[in-house]
Short mmCIF file of C-alpha atoms in Angstrom, two decimals:
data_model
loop_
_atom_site.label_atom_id
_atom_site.label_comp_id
_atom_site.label_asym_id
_atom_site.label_seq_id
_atom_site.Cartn_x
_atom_site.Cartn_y
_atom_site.Cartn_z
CA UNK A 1 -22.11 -22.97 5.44
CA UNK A 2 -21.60 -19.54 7.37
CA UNK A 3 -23.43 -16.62 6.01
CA UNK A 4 -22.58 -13.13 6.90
CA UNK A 5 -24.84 -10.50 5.67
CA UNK A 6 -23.68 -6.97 6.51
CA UNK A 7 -25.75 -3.50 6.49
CA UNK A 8 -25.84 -0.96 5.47
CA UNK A 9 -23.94 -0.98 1.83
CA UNK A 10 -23.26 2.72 2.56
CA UNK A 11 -23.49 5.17 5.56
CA UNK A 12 -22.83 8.82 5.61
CA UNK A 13 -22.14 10.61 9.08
CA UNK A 14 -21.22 13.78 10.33
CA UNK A 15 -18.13 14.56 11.80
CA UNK A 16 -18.60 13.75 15.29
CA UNK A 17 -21.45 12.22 14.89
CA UNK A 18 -21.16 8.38 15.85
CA UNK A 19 -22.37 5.75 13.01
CA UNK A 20 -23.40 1.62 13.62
CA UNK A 21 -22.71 -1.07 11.01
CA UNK A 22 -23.95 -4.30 11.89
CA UNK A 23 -23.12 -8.09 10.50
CA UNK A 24 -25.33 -10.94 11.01
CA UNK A 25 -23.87 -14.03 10.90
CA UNK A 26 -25.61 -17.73 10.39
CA UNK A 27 -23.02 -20.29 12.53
CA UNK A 28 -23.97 -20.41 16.10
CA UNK A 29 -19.99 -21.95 16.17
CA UNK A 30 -18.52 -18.68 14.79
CA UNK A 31 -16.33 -17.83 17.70
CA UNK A 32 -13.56 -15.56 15.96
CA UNK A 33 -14.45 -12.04 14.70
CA UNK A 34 -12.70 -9.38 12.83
CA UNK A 35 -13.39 -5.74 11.79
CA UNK A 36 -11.26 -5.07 8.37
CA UNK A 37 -10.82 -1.19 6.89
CA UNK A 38 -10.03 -0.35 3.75
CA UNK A 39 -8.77 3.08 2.69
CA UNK A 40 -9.01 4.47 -0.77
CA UNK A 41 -6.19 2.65 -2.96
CA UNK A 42 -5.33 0.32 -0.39
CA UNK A 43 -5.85 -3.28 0.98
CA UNK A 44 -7.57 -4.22 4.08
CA UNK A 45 -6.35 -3.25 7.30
CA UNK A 46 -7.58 -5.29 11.16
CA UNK A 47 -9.45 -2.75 12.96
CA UNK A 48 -10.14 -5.14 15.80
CA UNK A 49 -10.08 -9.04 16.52
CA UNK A 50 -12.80 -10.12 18.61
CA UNK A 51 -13.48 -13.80 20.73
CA UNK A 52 -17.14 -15.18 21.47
CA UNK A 53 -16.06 -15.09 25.06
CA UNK A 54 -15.93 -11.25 24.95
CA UNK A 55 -18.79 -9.15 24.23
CA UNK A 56 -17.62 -5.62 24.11
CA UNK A 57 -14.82 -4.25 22.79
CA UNK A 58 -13.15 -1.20 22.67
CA UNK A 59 -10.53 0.40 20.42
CA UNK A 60 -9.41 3.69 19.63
CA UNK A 61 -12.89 6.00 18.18
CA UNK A 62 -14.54 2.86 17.92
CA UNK A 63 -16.44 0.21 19.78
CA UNK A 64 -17.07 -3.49 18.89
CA UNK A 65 -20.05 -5.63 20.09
CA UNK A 66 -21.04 -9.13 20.06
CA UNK A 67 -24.71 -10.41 20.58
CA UNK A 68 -24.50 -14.37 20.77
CA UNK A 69 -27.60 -14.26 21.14
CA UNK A 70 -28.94 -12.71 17.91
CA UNK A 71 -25.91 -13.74 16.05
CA UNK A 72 -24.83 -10.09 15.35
CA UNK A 73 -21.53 -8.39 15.51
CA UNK A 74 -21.63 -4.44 15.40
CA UNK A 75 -18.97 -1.71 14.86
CA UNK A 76 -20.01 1.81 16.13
CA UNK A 77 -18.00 4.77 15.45
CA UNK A 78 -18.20 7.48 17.83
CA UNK A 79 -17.37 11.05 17.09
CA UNK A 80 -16.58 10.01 13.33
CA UNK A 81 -13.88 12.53 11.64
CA UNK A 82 -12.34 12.38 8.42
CA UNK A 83 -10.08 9.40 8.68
CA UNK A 84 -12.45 7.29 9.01
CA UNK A 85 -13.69 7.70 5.96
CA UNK A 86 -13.23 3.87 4.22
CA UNK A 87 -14.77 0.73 3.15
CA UNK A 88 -15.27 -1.72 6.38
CA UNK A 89 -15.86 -5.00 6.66
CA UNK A 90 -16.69 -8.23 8.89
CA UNK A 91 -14.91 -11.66 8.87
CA UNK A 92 -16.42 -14.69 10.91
CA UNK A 93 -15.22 -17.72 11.40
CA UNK A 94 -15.63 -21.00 13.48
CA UNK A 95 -11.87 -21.29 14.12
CA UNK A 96 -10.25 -25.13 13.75
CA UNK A 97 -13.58 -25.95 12.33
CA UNK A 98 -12.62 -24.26 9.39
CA UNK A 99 -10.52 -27.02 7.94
CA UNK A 100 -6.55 -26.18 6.73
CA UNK A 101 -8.09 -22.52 5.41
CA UNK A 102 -9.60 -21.82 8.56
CA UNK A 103 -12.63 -20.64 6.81
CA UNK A 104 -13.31 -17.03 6.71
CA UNK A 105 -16.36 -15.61 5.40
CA UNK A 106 -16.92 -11.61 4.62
CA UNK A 107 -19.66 -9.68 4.98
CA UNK A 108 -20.73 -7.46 1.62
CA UNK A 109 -18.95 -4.25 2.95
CA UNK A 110 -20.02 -0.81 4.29
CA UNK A 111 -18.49 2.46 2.69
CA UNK A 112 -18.37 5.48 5.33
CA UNK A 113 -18.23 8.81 4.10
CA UNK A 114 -17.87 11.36 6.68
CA UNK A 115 -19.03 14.68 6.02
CA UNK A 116 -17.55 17.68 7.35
CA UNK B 1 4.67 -4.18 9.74
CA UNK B 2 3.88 -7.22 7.55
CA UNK B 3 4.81 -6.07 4.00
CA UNK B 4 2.79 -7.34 1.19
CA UNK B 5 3.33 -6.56 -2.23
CA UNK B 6 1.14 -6.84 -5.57
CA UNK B 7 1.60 -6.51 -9.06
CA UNK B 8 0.97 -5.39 -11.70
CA UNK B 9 -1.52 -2.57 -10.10
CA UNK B 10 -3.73 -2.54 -12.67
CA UNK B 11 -4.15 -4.74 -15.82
CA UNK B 12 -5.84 -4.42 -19.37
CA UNK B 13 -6.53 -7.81 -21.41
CA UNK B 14 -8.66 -9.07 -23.57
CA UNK B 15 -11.03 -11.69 -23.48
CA UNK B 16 -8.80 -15.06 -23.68
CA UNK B 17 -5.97 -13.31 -22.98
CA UNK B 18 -3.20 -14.53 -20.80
CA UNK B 19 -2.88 -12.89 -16.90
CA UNK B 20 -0.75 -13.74 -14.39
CA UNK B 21 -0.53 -11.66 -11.19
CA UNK B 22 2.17 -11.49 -8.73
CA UNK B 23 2.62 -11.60 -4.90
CA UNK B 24 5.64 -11.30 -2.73
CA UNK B 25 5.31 -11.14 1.11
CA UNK B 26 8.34 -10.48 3.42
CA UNK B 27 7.46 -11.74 6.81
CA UNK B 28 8.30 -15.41 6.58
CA UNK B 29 4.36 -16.28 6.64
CA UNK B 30 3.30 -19.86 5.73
CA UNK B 31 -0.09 -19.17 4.98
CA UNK B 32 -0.95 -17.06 1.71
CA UNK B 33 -4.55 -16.33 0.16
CA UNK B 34 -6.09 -14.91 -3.37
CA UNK B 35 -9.34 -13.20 -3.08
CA UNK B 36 -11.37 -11.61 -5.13
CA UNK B 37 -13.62 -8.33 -4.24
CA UNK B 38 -16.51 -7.70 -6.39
CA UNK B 39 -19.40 -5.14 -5.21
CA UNK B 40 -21.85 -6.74 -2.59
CA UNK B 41 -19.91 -9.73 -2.84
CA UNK B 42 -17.30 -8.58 -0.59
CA UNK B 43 -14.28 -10.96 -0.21
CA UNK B 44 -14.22 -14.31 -1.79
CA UNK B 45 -11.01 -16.48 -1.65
CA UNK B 46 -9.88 -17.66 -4.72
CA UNK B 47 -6.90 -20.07 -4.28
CA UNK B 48 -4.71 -20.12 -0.67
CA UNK B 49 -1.14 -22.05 0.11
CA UNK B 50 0.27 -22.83 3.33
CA UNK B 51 3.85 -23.63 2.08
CA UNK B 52 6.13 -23.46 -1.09
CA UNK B 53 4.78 -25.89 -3.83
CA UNK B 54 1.53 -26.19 -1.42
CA UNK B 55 -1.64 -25.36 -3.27
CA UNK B 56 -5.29 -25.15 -1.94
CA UNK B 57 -8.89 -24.75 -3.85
CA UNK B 58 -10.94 -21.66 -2.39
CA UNK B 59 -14.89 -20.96 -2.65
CA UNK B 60 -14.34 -19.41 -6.24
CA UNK B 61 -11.96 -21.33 -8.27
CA UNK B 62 -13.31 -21.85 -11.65
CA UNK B 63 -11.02 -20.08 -14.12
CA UNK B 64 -8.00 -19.26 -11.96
CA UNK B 65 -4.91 -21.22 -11.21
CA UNK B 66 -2.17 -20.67 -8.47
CA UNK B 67 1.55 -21.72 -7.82
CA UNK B 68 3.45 -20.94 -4.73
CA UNK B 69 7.07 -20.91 -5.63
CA UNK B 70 8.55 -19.88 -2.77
CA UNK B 71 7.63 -19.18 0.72
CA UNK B 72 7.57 -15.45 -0.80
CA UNK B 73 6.08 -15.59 -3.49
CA UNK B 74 2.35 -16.18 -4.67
CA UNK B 75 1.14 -16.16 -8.10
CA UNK B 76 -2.69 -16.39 -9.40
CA UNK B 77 -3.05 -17.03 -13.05
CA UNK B 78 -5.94 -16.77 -15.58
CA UNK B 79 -5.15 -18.41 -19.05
CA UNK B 80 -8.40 -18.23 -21.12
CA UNK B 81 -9.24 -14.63 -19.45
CA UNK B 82 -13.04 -13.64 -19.49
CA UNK B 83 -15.17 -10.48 -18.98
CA UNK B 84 -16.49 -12.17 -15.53
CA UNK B 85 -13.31 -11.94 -13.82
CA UNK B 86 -12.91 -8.41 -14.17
CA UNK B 87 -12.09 -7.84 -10.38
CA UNK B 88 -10.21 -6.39 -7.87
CA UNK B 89 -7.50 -9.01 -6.77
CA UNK B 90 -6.01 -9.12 -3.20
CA UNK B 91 -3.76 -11.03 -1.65
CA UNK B 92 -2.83 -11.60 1.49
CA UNK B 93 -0.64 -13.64 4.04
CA UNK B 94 -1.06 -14.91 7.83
CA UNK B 95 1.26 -16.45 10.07
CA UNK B 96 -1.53 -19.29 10.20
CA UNK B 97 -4.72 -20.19 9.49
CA UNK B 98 -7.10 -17.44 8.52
CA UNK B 99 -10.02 -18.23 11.10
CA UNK B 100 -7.98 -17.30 13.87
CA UNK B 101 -4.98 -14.73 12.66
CA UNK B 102 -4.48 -11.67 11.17
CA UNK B 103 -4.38 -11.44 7.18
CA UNK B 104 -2.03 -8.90 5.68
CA UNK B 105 -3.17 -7.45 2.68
CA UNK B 106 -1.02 -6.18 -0.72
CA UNK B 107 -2.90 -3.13 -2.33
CA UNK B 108 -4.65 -5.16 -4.96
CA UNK B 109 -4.52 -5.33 -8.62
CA UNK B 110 -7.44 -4.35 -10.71
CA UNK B 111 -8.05 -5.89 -13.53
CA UNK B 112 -10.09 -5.36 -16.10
CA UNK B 113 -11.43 -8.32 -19.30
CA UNK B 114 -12.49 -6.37 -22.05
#
């Protein structure tokens, strides 16, 4: 089944410095993508919802990107501040391939600390 | 906002001891999940439902059971508690399947097997 390994387990950045975490995935079918955060005390929160058809992505202080190709799906901060300070991670999934659940798999998890 | 809520927060039992942790979501969602988050594991799902009296085995079931009484409400229960499921517990809920929708997490309960 899918695999999703996601690096690194931990990643400190400057403020306004920018900061990559990267997910491989397994699948070649994996065609839905998500970026999760998690603040301190919380639950998981969508940052972004990616399709294979779409390759870059942009949200607000971040940008997503998807290499078929390699089978890798990165988040890069840019111009980290505080706030973003949080656990993130990666869900794949193959869609209706995924049987009633609609399979998701998670990647391990990357804790940002930004440093002021 | 989808609104989901957990309890207890946190929990304290013993080994054997008897857990059962709640769920309630608001936002008339048919699908609802249990996972469990355990350091460089990230999320594993535990149990999921896609409908009142609707129960479905996850990747990690062994030890946990699950009843969905209610569209609302979700609840994942250990009976014969042990030190390997001290975890953090989420829940969540989705309009529909996972793969392709947004999950709406609670806060999570910790809980710890001493």
């Amino acid at each position: 089944g899918e695999q999703v390994e996601q690096r690194p387990p931990h990643l400190s950045v400057r403020e306004g410095d920018s900061a990559v975490i990267i997910c491989t995935y397994t699948d070649p079918n994996s065609y839905y993508f998500f970026w999760y955060k998690q603040e301190p005390g919380a639950g998981l929160q969508l940052l972004m919802k990616v399709f294979s058809s779409t390759e870059i992505n942009e949200g607000q202080g971040f940008t997503v990107l998807l290499n078929k190709k390699d089978k890798q799906l990165s988040l890069n901060l840019t111009a980290a501040h505080p706030g973003d300070s949080a656990v993130y991670f990666c869900a794949v999934s193959a869609g209706n391939t995924g049987g009633l659940s609609g399979k998701l798999t998670f990647g391990e998890g990357t804790q940002v600390t930004v440093i002021s | 906002e989808a609104a989901v809520t957990q309890s207890p927060r946190n929990k304290v039992t013993v080994t054997g001891g008897n857990v059962t942790l709640s769920c309630r979501q608001t936002n008339s969602h048919n699908y609802m999940y249990w996972y469990r988050q355990d350091t460089g594991h990230g999320l594993r799902l535990i149990h999921y439902s896609y409908g009142a009296g609707n129960l479905q085995i996850g990747d990690v079931p062994d030890g946990y059971k699950a009843t969905r009484t209610t569209q609302e409400d979700f609840f994942l229960l250990l009976e014969l508690a042990s030190p390997s499921q001290t975890s953090l517990y989420f829940c969540a809920s989705s309009g529909d399947r996972a793969s392709q929708n947004t999950l709406y997490f609670g806060a999570g309960t910790r809980l710890s097997v001493l």
